[in-house]
JSON list of N, CA and C in Angstrom, two decimals:
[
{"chain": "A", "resi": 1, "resn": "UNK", "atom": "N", "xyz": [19.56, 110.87, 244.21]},
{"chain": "A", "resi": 1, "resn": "UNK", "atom": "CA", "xyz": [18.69, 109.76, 244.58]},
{"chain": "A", "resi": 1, "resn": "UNK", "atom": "C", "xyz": [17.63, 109.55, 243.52]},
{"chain": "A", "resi": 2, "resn": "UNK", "atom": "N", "xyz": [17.16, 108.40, 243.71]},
{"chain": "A", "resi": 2, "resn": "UNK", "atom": "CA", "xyz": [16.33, 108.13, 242.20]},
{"chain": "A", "resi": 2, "resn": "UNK", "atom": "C", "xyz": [14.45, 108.29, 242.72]},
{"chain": "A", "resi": 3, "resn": "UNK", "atom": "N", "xyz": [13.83, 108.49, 242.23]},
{"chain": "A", "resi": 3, "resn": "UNK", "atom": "CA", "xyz": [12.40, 109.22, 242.19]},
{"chain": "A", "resi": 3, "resn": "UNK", "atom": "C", "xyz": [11.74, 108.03, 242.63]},
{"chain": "A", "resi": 4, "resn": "UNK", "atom": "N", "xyz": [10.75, 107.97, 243.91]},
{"chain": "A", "resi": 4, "resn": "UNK", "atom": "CA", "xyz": [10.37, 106.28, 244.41]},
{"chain": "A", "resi": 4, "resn": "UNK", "atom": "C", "xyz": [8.98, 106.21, 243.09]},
{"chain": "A", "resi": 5, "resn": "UNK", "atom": "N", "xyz": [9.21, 107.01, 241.65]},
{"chain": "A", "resi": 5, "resn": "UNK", "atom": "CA", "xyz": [7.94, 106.83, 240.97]},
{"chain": "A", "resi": 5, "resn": "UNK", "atom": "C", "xyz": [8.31, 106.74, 239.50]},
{"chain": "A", "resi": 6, "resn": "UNK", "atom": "N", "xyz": [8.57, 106.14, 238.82]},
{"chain": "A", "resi": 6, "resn": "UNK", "atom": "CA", "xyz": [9.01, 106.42, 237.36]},
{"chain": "A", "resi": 6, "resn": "UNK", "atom": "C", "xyz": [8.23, 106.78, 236.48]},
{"chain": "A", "resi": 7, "resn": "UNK", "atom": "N", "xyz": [8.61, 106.99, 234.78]},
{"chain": "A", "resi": 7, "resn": "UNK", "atom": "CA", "xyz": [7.61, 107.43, 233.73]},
{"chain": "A", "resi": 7, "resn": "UNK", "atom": "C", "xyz": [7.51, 105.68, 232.97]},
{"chain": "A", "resi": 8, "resn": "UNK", "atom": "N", "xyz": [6.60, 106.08, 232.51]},
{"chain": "A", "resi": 8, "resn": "UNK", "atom": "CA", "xyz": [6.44, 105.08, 231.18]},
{"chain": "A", "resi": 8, "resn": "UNK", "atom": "C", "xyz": [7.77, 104.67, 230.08]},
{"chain": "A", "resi": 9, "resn": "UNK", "atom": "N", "xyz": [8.58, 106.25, 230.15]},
{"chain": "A", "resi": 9, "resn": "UNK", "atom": "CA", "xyz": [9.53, 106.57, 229.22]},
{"chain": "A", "resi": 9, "resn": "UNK", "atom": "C", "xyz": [10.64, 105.52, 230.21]},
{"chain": "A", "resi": 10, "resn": "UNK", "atom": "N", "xyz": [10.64, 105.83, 231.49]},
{"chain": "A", "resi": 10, "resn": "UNK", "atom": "CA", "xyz": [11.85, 104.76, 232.53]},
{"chain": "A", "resi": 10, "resn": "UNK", "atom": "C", "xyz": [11.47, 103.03, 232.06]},
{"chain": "A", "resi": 11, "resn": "UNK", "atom": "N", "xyz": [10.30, 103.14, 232.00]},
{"chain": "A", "resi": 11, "resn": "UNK", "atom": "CA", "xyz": [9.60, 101.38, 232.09]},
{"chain": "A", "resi": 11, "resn": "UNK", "atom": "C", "xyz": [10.26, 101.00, 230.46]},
{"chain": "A", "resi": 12, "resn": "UNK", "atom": "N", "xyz": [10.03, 102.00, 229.91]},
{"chain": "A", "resi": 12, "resn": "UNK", "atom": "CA", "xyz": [10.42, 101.50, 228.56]},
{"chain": "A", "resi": 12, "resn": "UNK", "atom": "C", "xyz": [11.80, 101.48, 228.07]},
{"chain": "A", "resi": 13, "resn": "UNK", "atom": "N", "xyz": [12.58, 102.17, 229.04]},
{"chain": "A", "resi": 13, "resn": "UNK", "atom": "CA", "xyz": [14.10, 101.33, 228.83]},
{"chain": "A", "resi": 13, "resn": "UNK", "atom": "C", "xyz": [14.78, 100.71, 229.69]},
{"chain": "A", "resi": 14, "resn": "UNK", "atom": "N", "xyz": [13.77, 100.57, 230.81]},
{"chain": "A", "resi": 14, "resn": "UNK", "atom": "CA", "xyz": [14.57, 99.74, 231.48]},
{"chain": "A", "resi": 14, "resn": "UNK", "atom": "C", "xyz": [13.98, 98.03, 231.10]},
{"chain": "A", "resi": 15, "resn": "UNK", "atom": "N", "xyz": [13.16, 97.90, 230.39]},
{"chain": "A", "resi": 15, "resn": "UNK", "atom": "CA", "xyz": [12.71, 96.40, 229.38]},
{"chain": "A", "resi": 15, "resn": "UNK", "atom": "C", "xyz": [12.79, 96.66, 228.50]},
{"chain": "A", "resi": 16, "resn": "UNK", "atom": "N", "xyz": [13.49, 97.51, 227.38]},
{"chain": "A", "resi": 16, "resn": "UNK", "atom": "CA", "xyz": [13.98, 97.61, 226.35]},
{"chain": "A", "resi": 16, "resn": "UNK", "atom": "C", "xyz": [12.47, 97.01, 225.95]},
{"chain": "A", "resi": 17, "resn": "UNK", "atom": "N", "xyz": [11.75, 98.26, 225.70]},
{"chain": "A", "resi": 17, "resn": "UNK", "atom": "CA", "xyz": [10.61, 97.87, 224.98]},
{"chain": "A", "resi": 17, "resn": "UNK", "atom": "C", "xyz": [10.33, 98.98, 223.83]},
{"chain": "A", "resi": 18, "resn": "UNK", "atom": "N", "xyz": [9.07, 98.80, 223.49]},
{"chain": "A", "resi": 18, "resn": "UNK", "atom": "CA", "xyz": [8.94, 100.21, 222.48]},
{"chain": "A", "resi": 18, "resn": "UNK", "atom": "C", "xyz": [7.46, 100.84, 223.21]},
{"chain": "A", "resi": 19, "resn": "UNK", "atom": "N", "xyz": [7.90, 102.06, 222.31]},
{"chain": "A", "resi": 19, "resn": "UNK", "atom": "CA", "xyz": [7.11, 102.99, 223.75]},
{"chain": "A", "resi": 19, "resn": "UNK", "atom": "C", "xyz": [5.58, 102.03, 223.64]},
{"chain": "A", "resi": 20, "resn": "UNK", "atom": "N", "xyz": [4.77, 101.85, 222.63]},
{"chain": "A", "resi": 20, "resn": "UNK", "atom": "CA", "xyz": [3.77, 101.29, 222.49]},
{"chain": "A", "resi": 20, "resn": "UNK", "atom": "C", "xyz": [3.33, 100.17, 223.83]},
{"chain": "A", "resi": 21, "resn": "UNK", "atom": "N", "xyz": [4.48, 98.96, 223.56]},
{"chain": "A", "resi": 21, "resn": "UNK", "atom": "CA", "xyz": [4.52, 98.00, 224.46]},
{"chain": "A", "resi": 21, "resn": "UNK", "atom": "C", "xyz": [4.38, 98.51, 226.13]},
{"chain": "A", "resi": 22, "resn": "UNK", "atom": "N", "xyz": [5.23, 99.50, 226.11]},
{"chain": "A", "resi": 22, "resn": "UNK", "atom": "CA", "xyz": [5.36, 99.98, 227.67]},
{"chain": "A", "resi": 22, "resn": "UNK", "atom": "C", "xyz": [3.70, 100.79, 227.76]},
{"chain": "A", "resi": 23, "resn": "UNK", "atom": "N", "xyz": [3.17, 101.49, 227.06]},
{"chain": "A", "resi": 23, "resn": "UNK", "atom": "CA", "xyz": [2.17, 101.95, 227.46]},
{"chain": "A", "resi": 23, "resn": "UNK", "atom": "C", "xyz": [0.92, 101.00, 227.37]},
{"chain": "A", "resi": 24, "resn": "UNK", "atom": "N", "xyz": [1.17, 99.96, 226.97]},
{"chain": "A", "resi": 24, "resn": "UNK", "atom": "CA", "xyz": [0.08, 98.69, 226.98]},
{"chain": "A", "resi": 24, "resn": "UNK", "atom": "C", "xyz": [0.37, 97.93, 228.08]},
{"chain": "A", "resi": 25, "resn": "UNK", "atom": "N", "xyz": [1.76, 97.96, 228.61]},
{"chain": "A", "resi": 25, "resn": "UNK", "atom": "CA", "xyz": [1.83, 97.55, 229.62]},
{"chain": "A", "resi": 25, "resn": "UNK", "atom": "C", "xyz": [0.60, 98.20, 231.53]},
{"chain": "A", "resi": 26, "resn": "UNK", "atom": "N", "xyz": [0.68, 99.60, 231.16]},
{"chain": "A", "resi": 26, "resn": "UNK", "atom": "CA", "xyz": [-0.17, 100.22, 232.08]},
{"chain": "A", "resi": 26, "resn": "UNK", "atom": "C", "xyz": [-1.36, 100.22, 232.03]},
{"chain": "A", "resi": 27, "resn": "UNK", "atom": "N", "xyz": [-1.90, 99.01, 230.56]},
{"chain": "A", "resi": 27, "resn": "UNK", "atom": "CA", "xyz": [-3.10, 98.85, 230.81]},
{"chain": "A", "resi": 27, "resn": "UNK", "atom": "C", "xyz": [-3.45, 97.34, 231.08]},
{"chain": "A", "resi": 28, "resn": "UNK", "atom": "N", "xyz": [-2.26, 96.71, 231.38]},
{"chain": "A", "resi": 28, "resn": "UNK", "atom": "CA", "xyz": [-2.65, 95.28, 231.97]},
{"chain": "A", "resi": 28, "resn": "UNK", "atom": "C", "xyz": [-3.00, 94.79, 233.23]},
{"chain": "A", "resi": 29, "resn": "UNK", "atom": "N", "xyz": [-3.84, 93.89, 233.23]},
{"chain": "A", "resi": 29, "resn": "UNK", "atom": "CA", "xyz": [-4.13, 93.83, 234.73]},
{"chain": "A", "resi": 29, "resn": "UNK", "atom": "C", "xyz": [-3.22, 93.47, 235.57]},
{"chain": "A", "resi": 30, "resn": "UNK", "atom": "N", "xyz": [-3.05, 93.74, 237.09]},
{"chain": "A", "resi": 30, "resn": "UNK", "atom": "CA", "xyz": [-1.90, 93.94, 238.06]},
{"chain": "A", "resi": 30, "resn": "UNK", "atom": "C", "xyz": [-0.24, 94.37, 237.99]},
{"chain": "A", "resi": 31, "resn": "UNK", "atom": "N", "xyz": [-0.51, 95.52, 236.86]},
{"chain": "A", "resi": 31, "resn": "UNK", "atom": "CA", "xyz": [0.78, 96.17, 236.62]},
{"chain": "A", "resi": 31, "resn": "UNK", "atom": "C", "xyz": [0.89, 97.22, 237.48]},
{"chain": "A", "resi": 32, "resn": "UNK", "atom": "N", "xyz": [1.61, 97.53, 238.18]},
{"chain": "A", "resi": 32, "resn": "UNK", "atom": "CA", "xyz": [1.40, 98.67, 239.26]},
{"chain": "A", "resi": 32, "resn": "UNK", "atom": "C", "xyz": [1.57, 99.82, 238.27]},
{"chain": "A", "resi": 33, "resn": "UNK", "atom": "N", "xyz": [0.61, 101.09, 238.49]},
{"chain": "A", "resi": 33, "resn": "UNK", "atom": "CA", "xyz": [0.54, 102.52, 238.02]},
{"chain": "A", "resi": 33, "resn": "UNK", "atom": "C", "xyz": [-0.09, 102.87, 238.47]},
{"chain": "A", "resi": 34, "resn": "UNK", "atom": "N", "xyz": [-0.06, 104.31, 238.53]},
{"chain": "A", "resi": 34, "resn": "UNK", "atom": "CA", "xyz": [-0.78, 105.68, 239.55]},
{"chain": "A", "resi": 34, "resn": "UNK", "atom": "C", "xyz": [-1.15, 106.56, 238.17]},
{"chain": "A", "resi": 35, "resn": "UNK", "atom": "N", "xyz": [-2.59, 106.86, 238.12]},
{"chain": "A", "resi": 35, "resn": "UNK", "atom": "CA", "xyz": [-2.98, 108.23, 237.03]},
{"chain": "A", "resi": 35, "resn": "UNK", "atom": "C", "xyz": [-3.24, 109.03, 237.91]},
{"chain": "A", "resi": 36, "resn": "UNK", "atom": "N", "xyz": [-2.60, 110.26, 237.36]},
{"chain": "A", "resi": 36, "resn": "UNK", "atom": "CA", "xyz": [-2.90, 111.92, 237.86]},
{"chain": "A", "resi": 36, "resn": "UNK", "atom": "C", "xyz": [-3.54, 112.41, 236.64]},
{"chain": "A", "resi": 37, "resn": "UNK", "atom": "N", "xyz": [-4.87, 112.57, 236.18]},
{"chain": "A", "resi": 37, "resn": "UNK", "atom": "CA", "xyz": [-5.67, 113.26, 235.03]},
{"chain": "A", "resi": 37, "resn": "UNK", "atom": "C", "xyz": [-4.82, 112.42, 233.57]},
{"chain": "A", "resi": 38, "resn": "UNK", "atom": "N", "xyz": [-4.38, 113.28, 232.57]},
{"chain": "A", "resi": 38, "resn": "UNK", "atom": "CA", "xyz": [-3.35, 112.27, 231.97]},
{"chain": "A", "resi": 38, "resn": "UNK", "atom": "C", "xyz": [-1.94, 111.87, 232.24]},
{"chain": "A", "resi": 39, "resn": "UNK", "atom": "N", "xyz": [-1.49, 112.28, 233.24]},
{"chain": "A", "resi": 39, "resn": "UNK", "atom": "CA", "xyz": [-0.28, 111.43, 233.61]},
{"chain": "A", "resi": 39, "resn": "UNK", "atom": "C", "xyz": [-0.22, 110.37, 234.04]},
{"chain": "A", "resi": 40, "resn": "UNK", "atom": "N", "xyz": [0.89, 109.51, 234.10]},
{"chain": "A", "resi": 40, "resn": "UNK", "atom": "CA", "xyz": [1.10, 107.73, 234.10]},
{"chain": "A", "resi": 40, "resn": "UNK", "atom": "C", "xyz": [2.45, 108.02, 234.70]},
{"chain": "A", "resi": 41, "resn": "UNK", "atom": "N", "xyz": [2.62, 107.55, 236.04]},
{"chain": "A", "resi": 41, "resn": "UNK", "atom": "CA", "xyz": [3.33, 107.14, 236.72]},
{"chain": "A", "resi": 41, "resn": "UNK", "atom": "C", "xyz": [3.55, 105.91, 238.00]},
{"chain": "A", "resi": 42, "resn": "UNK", "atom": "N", "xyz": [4.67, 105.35, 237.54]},
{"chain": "A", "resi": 42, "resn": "UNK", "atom": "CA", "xyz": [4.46, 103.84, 238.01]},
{"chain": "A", "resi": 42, "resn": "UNK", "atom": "C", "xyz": [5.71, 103.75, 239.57]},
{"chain": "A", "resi": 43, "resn": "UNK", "atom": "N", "xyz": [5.17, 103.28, 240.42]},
{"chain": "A", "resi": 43, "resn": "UNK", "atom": "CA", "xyz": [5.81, 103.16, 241.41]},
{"chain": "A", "resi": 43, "resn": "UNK", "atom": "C", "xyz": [6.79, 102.18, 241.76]},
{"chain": "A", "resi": 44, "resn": "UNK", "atom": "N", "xyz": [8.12, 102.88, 241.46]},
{"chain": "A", "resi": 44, "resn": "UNK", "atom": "CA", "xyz": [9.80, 101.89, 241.76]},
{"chain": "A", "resi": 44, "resn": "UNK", "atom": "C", "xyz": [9.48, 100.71, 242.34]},
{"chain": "A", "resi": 45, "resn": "UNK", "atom": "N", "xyz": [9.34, 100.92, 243.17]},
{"chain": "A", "resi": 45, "resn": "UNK", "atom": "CA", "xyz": [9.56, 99.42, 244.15]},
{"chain": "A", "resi": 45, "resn": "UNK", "atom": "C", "xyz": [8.31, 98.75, 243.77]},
{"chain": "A", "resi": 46, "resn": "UNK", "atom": "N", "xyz": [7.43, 98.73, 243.61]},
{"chain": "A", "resi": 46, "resn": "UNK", "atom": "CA", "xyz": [5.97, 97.97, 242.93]},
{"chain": "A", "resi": 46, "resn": "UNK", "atom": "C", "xyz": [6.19, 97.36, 241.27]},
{"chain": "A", "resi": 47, "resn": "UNK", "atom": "N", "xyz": [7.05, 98.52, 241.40]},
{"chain": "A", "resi": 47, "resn": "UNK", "atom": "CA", "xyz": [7.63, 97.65, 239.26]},
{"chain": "A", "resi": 47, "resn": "UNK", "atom": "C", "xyz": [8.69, 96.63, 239.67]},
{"chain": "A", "resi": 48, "resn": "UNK", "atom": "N", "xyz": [9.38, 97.30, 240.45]},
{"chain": "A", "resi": 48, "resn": "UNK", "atom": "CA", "xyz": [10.56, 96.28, 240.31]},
{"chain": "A", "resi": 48, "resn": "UNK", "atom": "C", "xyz": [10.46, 94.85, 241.16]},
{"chain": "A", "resi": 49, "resn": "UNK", "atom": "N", "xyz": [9.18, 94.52, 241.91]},
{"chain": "A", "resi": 49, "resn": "UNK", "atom": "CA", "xyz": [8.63, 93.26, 242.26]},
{"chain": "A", "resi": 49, "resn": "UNK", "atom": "C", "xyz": [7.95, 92.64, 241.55]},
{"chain": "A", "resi": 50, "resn": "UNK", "atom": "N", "xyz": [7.16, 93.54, 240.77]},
{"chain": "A", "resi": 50, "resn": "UNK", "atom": "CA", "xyz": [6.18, 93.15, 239.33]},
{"chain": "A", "resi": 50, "resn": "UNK", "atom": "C", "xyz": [7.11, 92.41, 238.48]},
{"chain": "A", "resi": 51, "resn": "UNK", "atom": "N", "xyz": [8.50, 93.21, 238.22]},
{"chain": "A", "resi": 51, "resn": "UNK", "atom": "CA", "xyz": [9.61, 91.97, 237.40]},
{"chain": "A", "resi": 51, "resn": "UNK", "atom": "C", "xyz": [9.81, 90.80, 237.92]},
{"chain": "A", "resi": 52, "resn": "UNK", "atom": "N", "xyz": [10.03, 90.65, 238.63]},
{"chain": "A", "resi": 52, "resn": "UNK", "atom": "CA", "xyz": [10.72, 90.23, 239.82]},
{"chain": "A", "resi": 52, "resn": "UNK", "atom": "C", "xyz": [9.72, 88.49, 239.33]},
{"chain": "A", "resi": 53, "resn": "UNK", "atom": "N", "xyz": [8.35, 88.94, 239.58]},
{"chain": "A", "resi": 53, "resn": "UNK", "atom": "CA", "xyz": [7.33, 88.07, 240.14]},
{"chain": "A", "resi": 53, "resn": "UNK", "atom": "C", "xyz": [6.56, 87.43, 238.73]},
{"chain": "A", "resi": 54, "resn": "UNK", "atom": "N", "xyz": [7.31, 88.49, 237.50]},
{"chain": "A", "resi": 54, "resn": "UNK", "atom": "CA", "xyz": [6.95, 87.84, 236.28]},
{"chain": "A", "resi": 54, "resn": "UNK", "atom": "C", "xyz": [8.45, 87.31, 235.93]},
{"chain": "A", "resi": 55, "resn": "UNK", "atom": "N", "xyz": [9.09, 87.15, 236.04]},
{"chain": "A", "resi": 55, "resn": "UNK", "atom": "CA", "xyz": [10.60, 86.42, 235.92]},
{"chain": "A", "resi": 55, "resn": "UNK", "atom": "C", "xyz": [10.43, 85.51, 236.04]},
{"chain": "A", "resi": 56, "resn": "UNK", "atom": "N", "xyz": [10.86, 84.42, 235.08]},
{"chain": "A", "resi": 56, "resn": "UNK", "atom": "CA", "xyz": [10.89, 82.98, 235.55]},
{"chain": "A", "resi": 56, "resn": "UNK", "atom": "C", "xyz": [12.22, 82.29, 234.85]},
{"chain": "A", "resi": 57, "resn": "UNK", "atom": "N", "xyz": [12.86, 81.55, 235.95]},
{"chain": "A", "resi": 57, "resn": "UNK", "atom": "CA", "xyz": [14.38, 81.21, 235.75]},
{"chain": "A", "resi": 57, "resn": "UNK", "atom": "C", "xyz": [14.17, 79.40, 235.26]},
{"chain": "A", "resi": 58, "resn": "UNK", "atom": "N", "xyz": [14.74, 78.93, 234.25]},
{"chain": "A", "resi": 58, "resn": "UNK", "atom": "CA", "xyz": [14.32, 77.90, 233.72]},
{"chain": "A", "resi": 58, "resn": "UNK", "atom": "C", "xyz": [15.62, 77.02, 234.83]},
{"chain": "A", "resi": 59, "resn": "UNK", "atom": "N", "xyz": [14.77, 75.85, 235.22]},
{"chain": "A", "resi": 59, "resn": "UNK", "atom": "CA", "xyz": [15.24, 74.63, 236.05]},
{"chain": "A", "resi": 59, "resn": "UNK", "atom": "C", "xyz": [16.90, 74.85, 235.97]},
{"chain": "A", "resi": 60, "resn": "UNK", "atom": "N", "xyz": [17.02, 74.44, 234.43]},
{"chain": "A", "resi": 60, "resn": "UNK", "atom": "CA", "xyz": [18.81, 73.76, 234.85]},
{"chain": "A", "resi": 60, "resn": "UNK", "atom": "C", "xyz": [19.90, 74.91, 234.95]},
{"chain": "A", "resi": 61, "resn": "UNK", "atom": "N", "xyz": [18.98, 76.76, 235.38]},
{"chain": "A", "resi": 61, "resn": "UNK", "atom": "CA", "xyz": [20.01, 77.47, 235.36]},
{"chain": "A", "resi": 61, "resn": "UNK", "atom": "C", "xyz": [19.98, 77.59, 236.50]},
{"chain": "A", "resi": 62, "resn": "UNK", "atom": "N", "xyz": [19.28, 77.19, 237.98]},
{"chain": "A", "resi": 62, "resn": "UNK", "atom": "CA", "xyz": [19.29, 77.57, 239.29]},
{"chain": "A", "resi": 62, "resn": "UNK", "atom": "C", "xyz": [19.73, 76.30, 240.49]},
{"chain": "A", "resi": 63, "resn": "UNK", "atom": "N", "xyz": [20.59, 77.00, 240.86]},
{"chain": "A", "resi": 63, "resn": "UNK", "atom": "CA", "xyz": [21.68, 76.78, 241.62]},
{"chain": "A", "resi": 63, "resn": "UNK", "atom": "C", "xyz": [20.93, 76.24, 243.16]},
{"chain": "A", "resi": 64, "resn": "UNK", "atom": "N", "xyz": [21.52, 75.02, 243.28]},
{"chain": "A", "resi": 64, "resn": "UNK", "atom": "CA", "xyz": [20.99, 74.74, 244.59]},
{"chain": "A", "resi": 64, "resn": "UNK", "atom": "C", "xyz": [21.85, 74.77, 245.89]}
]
């Protein structure tokens, strides 16, 4: 079963980013993350609505 909390290292391949980007990502405003002292861990289901809710599907590809 998969961890309801991921790393920075998960965020950063699952958007094929570079680590930089992904850790600038946890400092943007309303990105879901949890700090424990220096650890950074971001919560599954809170990221994957965060995509979700920054996704935007251009007009003539959505199906009515």
């Amino acid at each position: 079963t998969l961890s309801p909390f991921m790393t920075v290292e998960d965020v950063r391949c699952y958007l094929n980013l570079s680590t930089s980007k992904a850790y600038a990502l946890t400092h943007q405003k309303g990105f879901p993350v949890c700090r424990f002292g220096s650890s950074i861990r971001i919560p599954r289901e809170a990221f994957l609505l965060w995509v979700q809710q920054m996704s935007s599907i251009p007009e003539n590809l959505i199906v009515a």
